[in-house]
Protein backbone atom coordinates (compact mmCIF):
# COMPACT_ATOMS: atom_id res chain seq x y z
CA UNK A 1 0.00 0.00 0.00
CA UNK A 2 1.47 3.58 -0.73
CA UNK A 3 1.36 6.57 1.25
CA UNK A 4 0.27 9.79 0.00
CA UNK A 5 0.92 13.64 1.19
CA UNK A 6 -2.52 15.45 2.63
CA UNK A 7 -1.96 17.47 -0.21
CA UNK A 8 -2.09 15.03 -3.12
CA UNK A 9 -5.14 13.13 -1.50
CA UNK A 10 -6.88 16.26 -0.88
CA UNK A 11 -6.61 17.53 -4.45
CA UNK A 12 -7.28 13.88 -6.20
CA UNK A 13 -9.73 12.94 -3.61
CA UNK A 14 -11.38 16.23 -4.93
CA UNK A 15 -11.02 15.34 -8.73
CA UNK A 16 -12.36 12.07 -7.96
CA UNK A 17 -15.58 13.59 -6.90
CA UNK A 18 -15.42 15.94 -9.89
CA UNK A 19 -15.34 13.19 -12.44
CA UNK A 20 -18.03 11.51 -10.59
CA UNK A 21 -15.76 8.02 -11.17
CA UNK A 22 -17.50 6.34 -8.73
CA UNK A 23 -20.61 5.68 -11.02
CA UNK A 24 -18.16 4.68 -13.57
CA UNK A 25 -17.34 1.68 -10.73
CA UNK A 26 -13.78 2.95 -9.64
CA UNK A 27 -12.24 3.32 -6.17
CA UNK A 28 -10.57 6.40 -4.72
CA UNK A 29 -7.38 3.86 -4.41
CA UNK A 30 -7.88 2.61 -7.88
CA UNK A 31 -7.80 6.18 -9.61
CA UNK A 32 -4.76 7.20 -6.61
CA UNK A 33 -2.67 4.25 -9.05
CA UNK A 34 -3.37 5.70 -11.98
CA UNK A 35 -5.26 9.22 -12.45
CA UNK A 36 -4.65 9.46 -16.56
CA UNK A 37 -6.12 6.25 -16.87
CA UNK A 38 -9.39 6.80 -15.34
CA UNK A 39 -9.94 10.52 -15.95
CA UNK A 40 -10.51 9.38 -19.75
CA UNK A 41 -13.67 7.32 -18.44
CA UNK A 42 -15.01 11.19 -17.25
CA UNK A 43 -15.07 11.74 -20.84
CA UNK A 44 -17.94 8.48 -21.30
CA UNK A 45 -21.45 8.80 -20.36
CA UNK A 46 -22.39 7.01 -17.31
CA UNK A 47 -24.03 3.72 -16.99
CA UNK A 48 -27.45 4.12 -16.54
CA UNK A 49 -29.19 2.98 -13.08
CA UNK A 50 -30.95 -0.27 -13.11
CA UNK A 51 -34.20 1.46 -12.86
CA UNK A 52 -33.25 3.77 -15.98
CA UNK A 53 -31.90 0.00 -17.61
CA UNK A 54 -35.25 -1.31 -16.97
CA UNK A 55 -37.44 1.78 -18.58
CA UNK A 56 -35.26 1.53 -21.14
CA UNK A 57 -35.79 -2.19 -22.06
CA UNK A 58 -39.64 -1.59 -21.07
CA UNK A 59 -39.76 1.32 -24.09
CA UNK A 60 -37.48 -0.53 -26.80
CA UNK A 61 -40.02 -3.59 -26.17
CA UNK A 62 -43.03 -1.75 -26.41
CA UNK A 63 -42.03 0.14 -29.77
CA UNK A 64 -43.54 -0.76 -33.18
CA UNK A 65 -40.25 -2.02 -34.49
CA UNK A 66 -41.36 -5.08 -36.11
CA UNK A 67 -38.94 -7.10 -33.81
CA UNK A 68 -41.62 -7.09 -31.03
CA UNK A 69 -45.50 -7.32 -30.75
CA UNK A 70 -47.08 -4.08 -31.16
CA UNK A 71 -48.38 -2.91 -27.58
CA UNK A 72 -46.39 -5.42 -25.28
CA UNK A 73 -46.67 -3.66 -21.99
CA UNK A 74 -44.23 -6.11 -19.88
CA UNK A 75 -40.84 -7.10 -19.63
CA UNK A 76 -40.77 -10.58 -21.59
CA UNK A 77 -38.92 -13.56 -19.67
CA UNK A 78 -39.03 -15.48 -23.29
CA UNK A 79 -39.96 -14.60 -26.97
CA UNK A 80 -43.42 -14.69 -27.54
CA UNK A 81 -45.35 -16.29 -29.95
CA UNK A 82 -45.79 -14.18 -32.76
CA UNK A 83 -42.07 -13.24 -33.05
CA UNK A 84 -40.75 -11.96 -36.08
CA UNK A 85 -37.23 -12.72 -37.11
CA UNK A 86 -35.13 -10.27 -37.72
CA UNK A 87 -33.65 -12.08 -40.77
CA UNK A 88 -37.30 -12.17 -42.32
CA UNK A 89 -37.34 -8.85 -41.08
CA UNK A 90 -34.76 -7.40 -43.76
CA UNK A 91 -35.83 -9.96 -46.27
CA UNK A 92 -39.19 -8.35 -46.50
CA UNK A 93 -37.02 -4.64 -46.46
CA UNK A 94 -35.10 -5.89 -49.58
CA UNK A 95 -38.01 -7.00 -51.29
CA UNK A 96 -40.02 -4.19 -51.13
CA UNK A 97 -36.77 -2.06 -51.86
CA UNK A 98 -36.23 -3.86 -55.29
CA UNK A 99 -40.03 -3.22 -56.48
CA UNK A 100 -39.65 0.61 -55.79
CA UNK A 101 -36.30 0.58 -57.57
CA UNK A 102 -38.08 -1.12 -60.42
CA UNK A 103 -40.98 1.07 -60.10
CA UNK A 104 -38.65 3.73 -61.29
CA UNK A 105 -36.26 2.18 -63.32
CA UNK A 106 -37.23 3.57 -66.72
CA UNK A 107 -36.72 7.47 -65.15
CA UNK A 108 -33.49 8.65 -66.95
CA UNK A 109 -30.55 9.38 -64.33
CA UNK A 110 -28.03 12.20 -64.54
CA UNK A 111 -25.03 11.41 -62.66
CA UNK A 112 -26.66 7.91 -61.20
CA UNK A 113 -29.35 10.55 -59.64
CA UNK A 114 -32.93 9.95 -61.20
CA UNK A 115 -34.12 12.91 -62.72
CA UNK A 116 -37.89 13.79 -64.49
CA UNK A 117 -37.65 15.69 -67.94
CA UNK A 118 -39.30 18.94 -68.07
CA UNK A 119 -42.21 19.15 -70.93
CA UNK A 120 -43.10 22.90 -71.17
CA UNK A 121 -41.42 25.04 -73.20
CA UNK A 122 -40.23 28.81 -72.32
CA UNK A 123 -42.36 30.76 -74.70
CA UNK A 124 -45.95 29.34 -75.61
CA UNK A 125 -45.96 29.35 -79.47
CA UNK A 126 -49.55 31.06 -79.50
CA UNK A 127 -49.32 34.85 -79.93
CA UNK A 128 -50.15 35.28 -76.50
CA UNK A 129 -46.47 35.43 -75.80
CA UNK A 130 -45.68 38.24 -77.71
CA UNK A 131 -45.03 41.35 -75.92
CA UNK A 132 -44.07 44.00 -78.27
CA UNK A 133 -46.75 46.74 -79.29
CA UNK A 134 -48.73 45.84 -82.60
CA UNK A 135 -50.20 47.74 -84.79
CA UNK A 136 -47.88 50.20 -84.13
């Protein structure tokens, strides 16, 4: 075990709190061995709470993500019934990715972009158009 001067505990003691390392699950004798090392973990976000853990995985399970039943209120100890996999998941994505992109196939690109050709032209060729004085 090493000894340390009032003055050097005081002031990492202090940083220690600071960083709020303890969340990060560090020891004040831990970040006394090595202060570099573990101010870089100040820079991370902390880890949330197990109640935060728990909302979180409460929300992901109840969104519409196609990985989960719509509406599922509860934290699920197994997969339920009408589970989707997440392989026929991105199957389906593809497919209905290739029939758009052959929806539009026959659009003319410019510069691999797809592009619609104007039909109108700048001047009308009725008389209409003409703006000079006549008769005159």
């Amino acid at each position: 075990m090493r000894t340390y001067s009032d003055a050097t505990l005081e002031h990492y003691a202090d940083r220690f709190i600071a960083l709020r390392l303890a969340r990060h699950g560090v020891n004040l004798e831990q970040y006394l061995a090595n202060p570099a090392r573990f101010e870089r973990l100040a820079l991370e976000p902390e880890p949330p709470l197990p109640a935060q853990q728990a909302a979180a995985l409460r929300l992901w399970w109840a969104w519409d993500t196609g990985l989960a039943p719509a509406g599922a209120s509860t934290v699920p100890t197994a997969l339920p019934a009408n589970y989707q996999c997440w392989r026929e998941l991105i199957a389906q994505w593809r497919h209905a990715e290739a029939t758009v992109e052959r929806d539009i196939a026959h659009l003319p690109r410019r510069n691999g972009a797809f592009i619609e050709p104007l039909h109108h032209h700048r001047f009308p060729r009725g008389g209409q158009s003409d703006f000079t004085k006549r008769g005159a």
